[in-house]
Amino acid sequence: MHFLFHCSLQLRFPVPERTTEISFCDSLLILQVRIRNTAETKVFLKRSFFWRKVLIIYAHQEPKSLNGSLKNLAVEELSKQGCNVTTSDLYAMQFEPRATRNDIIGCLRNSEHFDYGVESWEAYKRRCLASDLIEEQRKVQVADLVIFQFPLYWFSMPAIMKGWIDRVLVQGFAHNFPQCYDDGLLKNKLALLSFTTGGDEEMFSKGGVNGDIRYLLWPIQHGIMHFCGFKVLAPQICFAPKYVTEEKRKEMLTSWAQRLKTIWEEKPINCTPELYFK
Ligand code: FAD
Ligand code: ZN
């Protein structure tokens, strides 16, 4: 019964080319073929976005901000494709950014000397992490693509998003040395930074006052995402939206929507030190 219900939901979305003429029953047949894992299924799955799951980690206080508009656009565009989109709206959730002993339910391994890394790793294994963390980890676990949408704060992400990273991507779940970088536990998932800045593109160039924007991407894309195994897609950067014309802002939104239409065809960047510092 659950299976049938699932199919009817999928049909509300625009169907891919190969299945435009099909009825509900045909679609069920296609699902059954998929389960049997035949060659024909592979062709279907390649063209279908129905089962793709996207998680958007969104950090902006104001829904009417450009970040809010970029997030809404991504939800709209990806849902239109038939993707299953979930948003963690960190400020609206009042997400706790502090990594403290409250994250570990029950006994600590060593209550004399608190070590967050060790305790959260142990608690992950015992399933004793705080429920908000378990819920965020569940969202990451099922996602094919995680989009981080945020305004640049101090050459980095807002503290609330950094707190999400500190608390959610714990050892055992996201990495477990030597399982890191290409062997990170979240391999086979994609990650993408979509952010806005105060400074313009010229300021973020190699000779500009802020230096090359790639220097800022290094700790996040390589030190966090790649470390956890994510394959990294090129960042989407809207430079200085406050200081450009309304027309230019509309262009920023249109180019994001356009990019999302073919996002599943994109190849990840080659996330090595050379890319950032050559
Ligand atoms: P908003 O001001 O919300 O949006 C810009 C404009 O877009 C607004 O006029 C809005 O009305 C309009 N808009 C919204 N939706 C639409 C739509 N659909 N169509 C057309 N227009 C729309 N910047 C740096 O460069 N480097 C830093 O290190 C840095 N550190 C910072 C640290 C802090 C603590 C803070 C508060 C800011 C910092 N900034 C920095 C600046 C910050 O990055 C920018 O202010 C921010 O990225 C702008 O994005 P926003 O979404 O908040 O813009
Ligand atoms: Zn890397």
PDB file of N, CA and C in Angstrom, residues 113-213:
ATOM      1  N   HIS A 113      37.562  14.569  32.180  1.00  0.00           N
ATOM      2  CA  HIS A 113      38.224  15.402  31.168  1.00  0.00           C
ATOM      3  C   HIS A 113      37.402  15.301  29.891  1.00  0.00           C
ATOM      4  N   PHE A 114      36.566  16.318  29.642  1.00  0.00           N
ATOM      5  CA  PHE A 114      35.640  16.241  28.504  1.00  0.00           C
ATOM      6  C   PHE A 114      36.364  16.474  27.182  1.00  0.00           C
ATOM      7  N   ASP A 115      36.178  15.549  26.258  1.00  0.00           N
ATOM      8  CA  ASP A 115      36.771  15.650  24.920  1.00  0.00           C
ATOM      9  C   ASP A 115      35.629  15.467  23.916  1.00  0.00           C
ATOM     10  N   TYR A 116      35.198  16.566  23.279  1.00  0.00           N
ATOM     11  CA  TYR A 116      33.998  16.510  22.420  1.00  0.00           C
ATOM     12  C   TYR A 116      34.160  15.503  21.279  1.00  0.00           C
ATOM     13  N   GLY A 117      35.350  15.488  20.672  1.00  0.00           N
ATOM     14  CA  GLY A 117      35.575  14.588  19.532  1.00  0.00           C
ATOM     15  C   GLY A 117      35.397  13.130  19.932  1.00  0.00           C
ATOM     16  N   VAL A 118      36.005  12.755  21.040  1.00  0.00           N
ATOM     17  CA  VAL A 118      35.934  11.361  21.502  1.00  0.00           C
ATOM     18  C   VAL A 118      34.517  11.019  21.965  1.00  0.00           C
ATOM     19  N   GLU A 119      33.931  11.913  22.749  1.00  0.00           N
ATOM     20  CA  GLU A 119      32.612  11.626  23.318  1.00  0.00           C
ATOM     21  C   GLU A 119      31.529  11.557  22.230  1.00  0.00           C
ATOM     22  N   SER A 120      31.618  12.475  21.232  1.00  0.00           N
ATOM     23  CA  SER A 120      30.582  12.458  20.190  1.00  0.00           C
ATOM     24  C   SER A 120      30.748  11.216  19.300  1.00  0.00           C
ATOM     25  N   TRP A 121      31.961  10.785  19.100  1.00  0.00           N
ATOM     26  CA  TRP A 121      32.234   9.566  18.320  1.00  0.00           C
ATOM     27  C   TRP A 121      31.639   8.345  19.045  1.00  0.00           C
ATOM     28  N   GLU A 122      31.928   8.252  20.332  1.00  0.00           N
ATOM     29  CA  GLU A 122      31.388   7.146  21.140  1.00  0.00           C
ATOM     30  C   GLU A 122      29.860   7.189  21.161  1.00  0.00           C
ATOM     31  N   ALA A 123      29.327   8.403  21.353  1.00  0.00           N
ATOM     32  CA  ALA A 123      27.865   8.549  21.441  1.00  0.00           C
ATOM     33  C   ALA A 123      27.207   8.215  20.103  1.00  0.00           C
ATOM     34  N   TYR A 124      27.892   8.536  19.004  1.00  0.00           N
ATOM     35  CA  TYR A 124      27.356   8.177  17.687  1.00  0.00           C
ATOM     36  C   TYR A 124      27.238   6.654  17.592  1.00  0.00           C
ATOM     37  N   LYS A 125      28.300   5.959  18.028  1.00  0.00           N
ATOM     38  CA  LYS A 125      28.297   4.490  17.943  1.00  0.00           C
ATOM     39  C   LYS A 125      27.202   3.890  18.830  1.00  0.00           C
ATOM     40  N   ARG A 126      26.982   4.504  19.986  1.00  0.00           N
ATOM     41  CA  ARG A 126      25.970   3.975  20.935  1.00  0.00           C
ATOM     42  C   ARG A 126      24.577   4.531  20.647  1.00  0.00           C
ATOM     43  N   ARG A 127      24.459   5.367  19.594  1.00  0.00           N
ATOM     44  CA  ARG A 127      23.221   6.078  19.270  1.00  0.00           C
ATOM     45  C   ARG A 127      22.724   6.901  20.457  1.00  0.00           C
ATOM     46  N   CYS A 128      23.674   7.577  21.090  1.00  0.00           N
ATOM     47  CA  CYS A 128      23.343   8.401  22.258  1.00  0.00           C
ATOM     48  C   CYS A 128      23.575   9.883  21.992  1.00  0.00           C
ATOM     49  N   LEU A 129      23.556  10.291  20.728  1.00  0.00           N
ATOM     50  CA  LEU A 129      23.690  11.724  20.441  1.00  0.00           C
ATOM     51  C   LEU A 129      22.341  12.406  20.636  1.00  0.00           C
ATOM     52  N   ALA A 130      22.368  13.712  20.840  1.00  0.00           N
ATOM     53  CA  ALA A 130      21.128  14.484  21.003  1.00  0.00           C
ATOM     54  C   ALA A 130      20.234  14.290  19.774  1.00  0.00           C
ATOM     55  N   SER A 131      18.927  14.349  19.999  1.00  0.00           N
ATOM     56  CA  SER A 131      17.978  13.998  18.928  1.00  0.00           C
ATOM     57  C   SER A 131      18.075  14.952  17.729  1.00  0.00           C
ATOM     58  N   ASP A 132      18.400  16.242  17.956  1.00  0.00           N
ATOM     59  CA  ASP A 132      18.498  17.144  16.798  1.00  0.00           C
ATOM     60  C   ASP A 132      19.658  16.739  15.890  1.00  0.00           C
ATOM     61  N   LEU A 133      20.710  16.203  16.473  1.00  0.00           N
ATOM     62  CA  LEU A 133      21.846  15.755  15.657  1.00  0.00           C
ATOM     63  C   LEU A 133      21.491  14.501  14.875  1.00  0.00           C
ATOM     64  N   ILE A 134      20.822  13.591  15.537  1.00  0.00           N
ATOM     65  CA  ILE A 134      20.433  12.346  14.859  1.00  0.00           C
ATOM     66  C   ILE A 134      19.530  12.674  13.666  1.00  0.00           C
ATOM     67  N   GLU A 135      18.639  13.631  13.852  1.00  0.00           N
ATOM     68  CA  GLU A 135      17.723  14.024  12.775  1.00  0.00           C
ATOM     69  C   GLU A 135      18.500  14.651  11.601  1.00  0.00           C
ATOM     70  N   GLU A 136      19.448  15.533  11.901  1.00  0.00           N
ATOM     71  CA  GLU A 136      20.243  16.145  10.820  1.00  0.00           C
ATOM     72  C   GLU A 136      21.096  15.084  10.120  1.00  0.00           C
ATOM     73  N   GLN A 137      21.650  14.157  10.888  1.00  0.00           N
ATOM     74  CA  GLN A 137      22.456  13.097  10.270  1.00  0.00           C
ATOM     75  C   GLN A 137      21.596  12.225   9.361  1.00  0.00           C
ATOM     76  N   ARG A 138      20.360  11.991   9.773  1.00  0.00           N
ATOM     77  CA  ARG A 138      19.450  11.197   8.935  1.00  0.00           C
ATOM     78  C   ARG A 138      19.213  11.920   7.595  1.00  0.00           C
ATOM     79  N   LYS A 139      19.037  13.241   7.662  1.00  0.00           N
ATOM     80  CA  LYS A 139      18.814  14.014   6.428  1.00  0.00           C
ATOM     81  C   LYS A 139      20.036  13.930   5.511  1.00  0.00           C
ATOM     82  N   VAL A 140      21.228  14.019   6.107  1.00  0.00           N
ATOM     83  CA  VAL A 140      22.458  13.945   5.299  1.00  0.00           C
ATOM     84  C   VAL A 140      22.590  12.542   4.702  1.00  0.00           C
ATOM     85  N   GLN A 141      22.313  11.546   5.527  1.00  0.00           N
ATOM     86  CA  GLN A 141      22.491  10.156   5.099  1.00  0.00           C
ATOM     87  C   GLN A 141      21.701   9.836   3.838  1.00  0.00           C
ATOM     88  N   VAL A 142      20.504  10.383   3.717  1.00  0.00           N
ATOM     89  CA  VAL A 142      19.676  10.043   2.553  1.00  0.00           C
ATOM     90  C   VAL A 142      19.902  10.995   1.369  1.00  0.00           C
ATOM     91  N   ALA A 143      20.640  12.082   1.588  1.00  0.00           N
ATOM     92  CA  ALA A 143      20.783  13.086   0.519  1.00  0.00           C
ATOM     93  C   ALA A 143      21.793  12.660  -0.540  1.00  0.00           C
ATOM     94  N   ASP A 144      21.469  12.972  -1.807  1.00  0.00           N
ATOM     95  CA  ASP A 144      22.445  12.793  -2.888  1.00  0.00           C
ATOM     96  C   ASP A 144      23.274  14.062  -3.039  1.00  0.00           C
ATOM     97  N   LEU A 145      22.646  15.184  -2.746  1.00  0.00           N
ATOM     98  CA  LEU A 145      23.313  16.486  -2.888  1.00  0.00           C
ATOM     99  C   LEU A 145      22.978  17.347  -1.667  1.00  0.00           C
ATOM    100  N   VAL A 146      24.008  17.955  -1.077  1.00  0.00           N
ATOM    101  CA  VAL A 146      23.779  18.900   0.020  1.00  0.00           C
ATOM    102  C   VAL A 146      24.226  20.286  -0.463  1.00  0.00           C
ATOM    103  N   ILE A 147      23.288  21.236  -0.421  1.00  0.00           N
ATOM    104  CA  ILE A 147      23.594  22.624  -0.810  1.00  0.00           C
ATOM    105  C   ILE A 147      23.688  23.458   0.464  1.00  0.00           C
ATOM    106  N   PHE A 148      24.776  24.198   0.600  1.00  0.00           N
ATOM    107  CA  PHE A 148      24.935  25.109   1.739  1.00  0.00           C
ATOM    108  C   PHE A 148      24.664  26.519   1.231  1.00  0.00           C
ATOM    109  N   GLN A 149      23.588  27.149   1.701  1.00  0.00           N
ATOM    110  CA  GLN A 149      23.200  28.481   1.238  1.00  0.00           C
ATOM    111  C   GLN A 149      23.405  29.487   2.372  1.00  0.00           C
ATOM    112  N   PHE A 150      24.312  30.466   2.161  1.00  0.00           N
ATOM    113  CA  PHE A 150      24.651  31.379   3.270  1.00  0.00           C
ATOM    114  C   PHE A 150      25.298  32.670   2.767  1.00  0.00           C
ATOM    115  N   PRO A 151      25.238  33.728   3.586  1.00  0.00           N
ATOM    116  CA  PRO A 151      26.012  34.937   3.308  1.00  0.00           C
ATOM    117  C   PRO A 151      27.414  34.760   3.897  1.00  0.00           C
ATOM    118  N   LEU A 152      28.406  35.263   3.216  1.00  0.00           N
ATOM    119  CA  LEU A 152      29.775  35.146   3.734  1.00  0.00           C
ATOM    120  C   LEU A 152      29.906  35.992   5.003  1.00  0.00           C
ATOM    121  N   TYR A 153      30.344  35.383   6.076  1.00  0.00           N
ATOM    122  CA  TYR A 153      30.616  36.088   7.336  1.00  0.00           C
ATOM    123  C   TYR A 153      32.105  35.903   7.645  1.00  0.00           C
ATOM    124  N   TRP A 154      32.818  37.015   7.736  1.00  0.00           N
ATOM    125  CA  TRP A 154      34.230  36.953   8.094  1.00  0.00           C
ATOM    126  C   TRP A 154      34.998  35.899   7.294  1.00  0.00           C
ATOM    127  N   PHE A 155      34.872  35.993   5.986  1.00  0.00           N
ATOM    128  CA  PHE A 155      35.593  35.088   5.069  1.00  0.00           C
ATOM    129  C   PHE A 155      35.187  33.627   5.263  1.00  0.00           C
ATOM    130  N   SER A 156      34.028  33.393   5.862  1.00  0.00           N
ATOM    131  CA  SER A 156      33.635  32.017   6.135  1.00  0.00           C
ATOM    132  C   SER A 156      32.106  31.921   6.176  1.00  0.00           C
ATOM    133  N   MET A 157      31.607  30.906   6.833  1.00  0.00           N
ATOM    134  CA  MET A 157      30.157  30.739   6.940  1.00  0.00           C
ATOM    135  C   MET A 157      29.671  31.321   8.269  1.00  0.00           C
ATOM    136  N   PRO A 158      28.377  31.670   8.388  1.00  0.00           N
ATOM    137  CA  PRO A 158      27.876  32.145   9.682  1.00  0.00           C
ATOM    138  C   PRO A 158      28.069  31.075  10.770  1.00  0.00           C
ATOM    139  N   ALA A 159      28.230  31.551  12.006  1.00  0.00           N
ATOM    140  CA  ALA A 159      28.527  30.645  13.126  1.00  0.00           C
ATOM    141  C   ALA A 159      27.497  29.530  13.258  1.00  0.00           C
ATOM    142  N   ILE A 160      26.251  29.835  12.960  1.00  0.00           N
ATOM    143  CA  ILE A 160      25.205  28.811  13.130  1.00  0.00           C
ATOM    144  C   ILE A 160      25.439  27.640  12.165  1.00  0.00           C
ATOM    145  N   MET A 161      25.967  27.951  10.980  1.00  0.00           N
ATOM    146  CA  MET A 161      26.244  26.882  10.015  1.00  0.00           C
ATOM    147  C   MET A 161      27.515  26.129  10.410  1.00  0.00           C
ATOM    148  N   LYS A 162      28.485  26.874  10.906  1.00  0.00           N
ATOM    149  CA  LYS A 162      29.704  26.206  11.376  1.00  0.00           C
ATOM    150  C   LYS A 162      29.360  25.259  12.531  1.00  0.00           C
ATOM    151  N   GLY A 163      28.417  25.715  13.379  1.00  0.00           N
ATOM    152  CA  GLY A 163      27.972  24.868  14.484  1.00  0.00           C
ATOM    153  C   GLY A 163      27.293  23.600  13.978  1.00  0.00           C
ATOM    154  N   TRP A 164      26.541  23.735  12.895  1.00  0.00           N
ATOM    155  CA  TRP A 164      25.900  22.547  12.292  1.00  0.00           C
ATOM    156  C   TRP A 164      26.995  21.559  11.865  1.00  0.00           C
ATOM    157  N   ILE A 165      28.047  22.102  11.256  1.00  0.00           N
ATOM    158  CA  ILE A 165      29.143  21.236  10.797  1.00  0.00           C
ATOM    159  C   ILE A 165      29.849  20.585  11.983  1.00  0.00           C
ATOM    160  N   ASP A 166      30.167  21.387  12.994  1.00  0.00           N
ATOM    161  CA  ASP A 166      30.855  20.848  14.179  1.00  0.00           C
ATOM    162  C   ASP A 166      30.047  19.713  14.825  1.00  0.00           C
ATOM    163  N   ARG A 167      28.728  19.909  14.899  1.00  0.00           N
ATOM    164  CA  ARG A 167      27.920  18.970  15.675  1.00  0.00           C
ATOM    165  C   ARG A 167      27.394  17.789  14.860  1.00  0.00           C
ATOM    166  N   VAL A 168      27.144  18.015  13.562  1.00  0.00           N
ATOM    167  CA  VAL A 168      26.497  16.954  12.765  1.00  0.00           C
ATOM    168  C   VAL A 168      27.525  16.016  12.117  1.00  0.00           C
ATOM    169  N   LEU A 169      28.618  16.597  11.613  1.00  0.00           N
ATOM    170  CA  LEU A 169      29.569  15.779  10.840  1.00  0.00           C
ATOM    171  C   LEU A 169      30.605  15.123  11.770  1.00  0.00           C
ATOM    172  N   VAL A 170      30.124  14.365  12.724  1.00  0.00           N
ATOM    173  CA  VAL A 170      31.021  13.806  13.747  1.00  0.00           C
ATOM    174  C   VAL A 170      31.764  12.566  13.236  1.00  0.00           C
ATOM    175  N   GLN A 171      32.836  12.268  13.943  1.00  0.00           N
ATOM    176  CA  GLN A 171      33.624  11.071  13.628  1.00  0.00           C
ATOM    177  C   GLN A 171      32.728   9.844  13.752  1.00  0.00           C
ATOM    178  N   GLY A 172      32.906   8.917  12.841  1.00  0.00           N
ATOM    179  CA  GLY A 172      32.076   7.711  12.841  1.00  0.00           C
ATOM    180  C   GLY A 172      30.923   7.864  11.864  1.00  0.00           C
ATOM    181  N   PHE A 173      30.405   9.097  11.759  1.00  0.00           N
ATOM    182  CA  PHE A 173      29.308   9.351  10.814  1.00  0.00           C
ATOM    183  C   PHE A 173      29.853   9.889   9.488  1.00  0.00           C
ATOM    184  N   ALA A 174      30.714  10.914   9.560  1.00  0.00           N
ATOM    185  CA  ALA A 174      31.159  11.588   8.335  1.00  0.00           C
ATOM    186  C   ALA A 174      32.596  11.231   7.948  1.00  0.00           C
ATOM    187  N   HIS A 175      33.379  10.862   8.923  1.00  0.00           N
ATOM    188  CA  HIS A 175      34.791  10.544   8.690  1.00  0.00           C
ATOM    189  C   HIS A 175      35.256   9.650   9.827  1.00  0.00           C
ATOM    190  N   ASN A 176      36.325   8.927   9.557  1.00  0.00           N
ATOM    191  CA  ASN A 176      36.881   8.057  10.595  1.00  0.00           C
ATOM    192  C   ASN A 176      38.279   7.676  10.133  1.00  0.00           C
ATOM    193  N   PHE A 177      39.241   8.504  10.448  1.00  0.00           N
ATOM    194  CA  PHE A 177      40.589   8.353   9.895  1.00  0.00           C
ATOM    195  C   PHE A 177      41.034   6.889   9.919  1.00  0.00           C
ATOM    196  N   PRO A 178      41.570   6.312   8.842  1.00  0.00           N
ATOM    197  CA  PRO A 178      41.955   6.942   7.567  1.00  0.00           C
ATOM    198  C   PRO A 178      40.815   7.093   6.557  1.00  0.00           C
ATOM    199  N   GLN A 179      39.586   6.902   6.982  1.00  0.00           N
ATOM    200  CA  GLN A 179      38.482   7.088   6.035  1.00  0.00           C
ATOM    201  C   GLN A 179      38.150   8.586   5.951  1.00  0.00           C
ATOM    202  N   CYS A 180      38.896   9.268   5.105  1.00  0.00           N
ATOM    203  CA  CYS A 180      38.667  10.700   4.907  1.00  0.00           C
ATOM    204  C   CYS A 180      39.050  11.042   3.467  1.00  0.00           C
ATOM    205  N   TYR A 181      38.777  12.280   3.078  1.00  0.00           N
ATOM    206  CA  TYR A 181      38.948  12.701   1.686  1.00  0.00           C
ATOM    207  C   TYR A 181      38.250  11.710   0.733  1.00  0.00           C
ATOM    208  N   ASP A 182      38.953  11.140  -0.242  1.00  0.00           N
ATOM    209  CA  ASP A 182      38.237  10.304  -1.214  1.00  0.00           C
ATOM    210  C   ASP A 182      37.586   9.078  -0.556  1.00  0.00           C
ATOM    211  N   ASP A 183      38.060   8.720   0.635  1.00  0.00           N
ATOM    212  CA  ASP A 183      37.479   7.586   1.356  1.00  0.00           C
ATOM    213  C   ASP A 183      36.588   8.024   2.512  1.00  0.00           C
ATOM    214  N   GLY A 184      36.278   9.308   2.571  1.00  0.00           N
ATOM    215  CA  GLY A 184      35.398   9.822   3.630  1.00  0.00           C
ATOM    216  C   GLY A 184      34.067   9.076   3.632  1.00  0.00           C
ATOM    217  N   LEU A 185      33.425   9.049   4.782  1.00  0.00           N
ATOM    218  CA  LEU A 185      32.224   8.217   4.924  1.00  0.00           C
ATOM    219  C   LEU A 185      31.024   8.759   4.137  1.00  0.00           C
ATOM    220  N   LEU A 186      31.112  10.014   3.675  1.00  0.00           N
ATOM    221  CA  LEU A 186      29.994  10.567   2.898  1.00  0.00           C
ATOM    222  C   LEU A 186      30.299  10.567   1.402  1.00  0.00           C
ATOM    223  N   LYS A 187      31.211   9.666   0.985  1.00  0.00           N
ATOM    224  CA  LYS A 187      31.531   9.614  -0.441  1.00  0.00           C
ATOM    225  C   LYS A 187      30.262   9.165  -1.181  1.00  0.00           C
ATOM    226  N   ASN A 188      30.214   9.456  -2.449  1.00  0.00           N
ATOM    227  CA  ASN A 188      29.022   9.212  -3.277  1.00  0.00           C
ATOM    228  C   ASN A 188      27.946  10.283  -3.068  1.00  0.00           C
ATOM    229  N   LYS A 189      28.243  11.293  -2.280  1.00  0.00           N
ATOM    230  CA  LYS A 189      27.318  12.420  -2.157  1.00  0.00           C
ATOM    231  C   LYS A 189      28.003  13.649  -2.752  1.00  0.00           C
ATOM    232  N   LEU A 190      27.170  14.584  -3.187  1.00  0.00           N
ATOM    233  CA  LEU A 190      27.685  15.837  -3.736  1.00  0.00           C
ATOM    234  C   LEU A 190      27.442  16.956  -2.730  1.00  0.00           C
ATOM    235  N   ALA A 191      28.350  17.936  -2.727  1.00  0.00           N
ATOM    236  CA  ALA A 191      28.142  19.125  -1.898  1.00  0.00           C
ATOM    237  C   ALA A 191      28.387  20.358  -2.754  1.00  0.00           C
ATOM    238  N   LEU A 192      27.658  21.425  -2.451  1.00  0.00           N
ATOM    239  CA  LEU A 192      27.790  22.666  -3.226  1.00  0.00           C
ATOM    240  C   LEU A 192      27.618  23.858  -2.289  1.00  0.00           C
ATOM    241  N   LEU A 193      28.556  24.784  -2.353  1.00  0.00           N
ATOM    242  CA  LEU A 193      28.434  26.037  -1.601  1.00  0.00           C
ATOM    243  C   LEU A 193      27.743  27.066  -2.471  1.00  0.00           C
ATOM    244  N   SER A 194      26.664  27.640  -1.981  1.00  0.00           N
ATOM    245  CA  SER A 194      26.014  28.746  -2.688  1.00  0.00           C
ATOM    246  C   SER A 194      25.985  29.913  -1.707  1.00  0.00           C
ATOM    247  N   PHE A 195      26.756  30.962  -2.018  1.00  0.00           N
ATOM    248  CA  PHE A 195      26.834  32.049  -1.041  1.00  0.00           C
ATOM    249  C   PHE A 195      26.905  33.429  -1.680  1.00  0.00           C
ATOM    250  N   THR A 196      26.639  34.418  -0.845  1.00  0.00           N
ATOM    251  CA  THR A 196      26.655  35.815  -1.265  1.00  0.00           C
ATOM    252  C   THR A 196      27.783  36.519  -0.503  1.00  0.00           C
ATOM    253  N   THR A 197      28.230  37.638  -1.050  1.00  0.00           N
ATOM    254  CA  THR A 197      29.307  38.375  -0.377  1.00  0.00           C
ATOM    255  C   THR A 197      28.925  39.851  -0.246  1.00  0.00           C
ATOM    256  N   GLY A 198      29.711  40.556   0.551  1.00  0.00           N
ATOM    257  CA  GLY A 198      29.595  42.010   0.609  1.00  0.00           C
ATOM    258  C   GLY A 198      30.527  42.612  -0.428  1.00  0.00           C
ATOM    259  N   GLY A 199      31.735  42.075  -0.518  1.00  0.00           N
ATOM    260  CA  GLY A 199      32.745  42.569  -1.460  1.00  0.00           C
ATOM    261  C   GLY A 199      32.435  42.132  -2.883  1.00  0.00           C
ATOM    262  N   ASP A 200      32.941  42.921  -3.859  1.00  0.00           N
ATOM    263  CA  ASP A 200      32.677  42.558  -5.258  1.00  0.00           C
ATOM    264  C   ASP A 200      33.771  41.628  -5.799  1.00  0.00           C
ATOM    265  N   GLU A 201      33.557  41.197  -7.035  1.00  0.00           N
ATOM    266  CA  GLU A 201      34.432  40.177  -7.618  1.00  0.00           C
ATOM    267  C   GLU A 201      35.875  40.655  -7.714  1.00  0.00           C
ATOM    268  N   GLU A 202      36.034  41.925  -8.037  1.00  0.00           N
ATOM    269  CA  GLU A 202      37.372  42.523  -8.157  1.00  0.00           C
ATOM    270  C   GLU A 202      38.122  42.432  -6.808  1.00  0.00           C
ATOM    271  N   MET A 203      37.411  42.727  -5.728  1.00  0.00           N
ATOM    272  CA  MET A 203      38.038  42.662  -4.397  1.00  0.00           C
ATOM    273  C   MET A 203      38.467  41.235  -4.054  1.00  0.00           C
ATOM    274  N   PHE A 204      37.724  40.256  -4.598  1.00  0.00           N
ATOM    275  CA  PHE A 204      38.046  38.846  -4.316  1.00  0.00           C
ATOM    276  C   PHE A 204      38.886  38.213  -5.426  1.00  0.00           C
ATOM    277  N   SER A 205      39.664  39.035  -6.140  1.00  0.00           N
ATOM    278  CA  SER A 205      40.564  38.481  -7.156  1.00  0.00           C
ATOM    279  C   SER A 205      41.965  38.384  -6.560  1.00  0.00           C
ATOM    280  N   LYS A 206      42.852  37.717  -7.265  1.00  0.00           N
ATOM    281  CA  LYS A 206      44.201  37.469  -6.738  1.00  0.00           C
ATOM    282  C   LYS A 206      44.921  38.752  -6.319  1.00  0.00           C
ATOM    283  N   GLY A 207      44.780  39.780  -7.128  1.00  0.00           N
ATOM    284  CA  GLY A 207      45.448  41.041  -6.795  1.00  0.00           C
ATOM    285  C   GLY A 207      44.563  41.986  -5.983  1.00  0.00           C
ATOM    286  N   GLY A 208      43.356  41.563  -5.709  1.00  0.00           N
ATOM    287  CA  GLY A 208      42.401  42.422  -4.999  1.00  0.00           C
ATOM    288  C   GLY A 208      42.669  42.477  -3.499  1.00  0.00           C
ATOM    289  N   VAL A 209      41.980  43.403  -2.795  1.00  0.00           N
ATOM    290  CA  VAL A 209      42.258  43.588  -1.361  1.00  0.00           C
ATOM    291  C   VAL A 209      41.954  42.335  -0.522  1.00  0.00           C
ATOM    292  N   ASN A 210      40.970  41.552  -0.944  1.00  0.00           N
ATOM    293  CA  ASN A 210      40.618  40.352  -0.155  1.00  0.00           C
ATOM    294  C   ASN A 210      41.391  39.106  -0.572  1.00  0.00           C
ATOM    295  N   GLY A 211      42.074  39.186  -1.707  1.00  0.00           N
ATOM    296  CA  GLY A 211      42.746  37.994  -2.232  1.00  0.00           C
ATOM    297  C   GLY A 211      41.744  37.115  -2.972  1.00  0.00           C
ATOM    298  N   ASP A 212      42.280  36.094  -3.631  1.00  0.00           N
ATOM    299  CA  ASP A 212      41.465  35.206  -4.469  1.00  0.00           C
ATOM    300  C   ASP A 212      40.385  34.505  -3.640  1.00  0.00           C
ATOM    301  N   ILE A 213      39.174  34.501  -4.171  1.00  0.00           N
ATOM    302  CA  ILE A 213      38.055  33.844  -3.472  1.00  0.00           C
ATOM    303  C   ILE A 213      38.370  32.365  -3.203  1.00  0.00           C
TER     304      ILE A 213
END
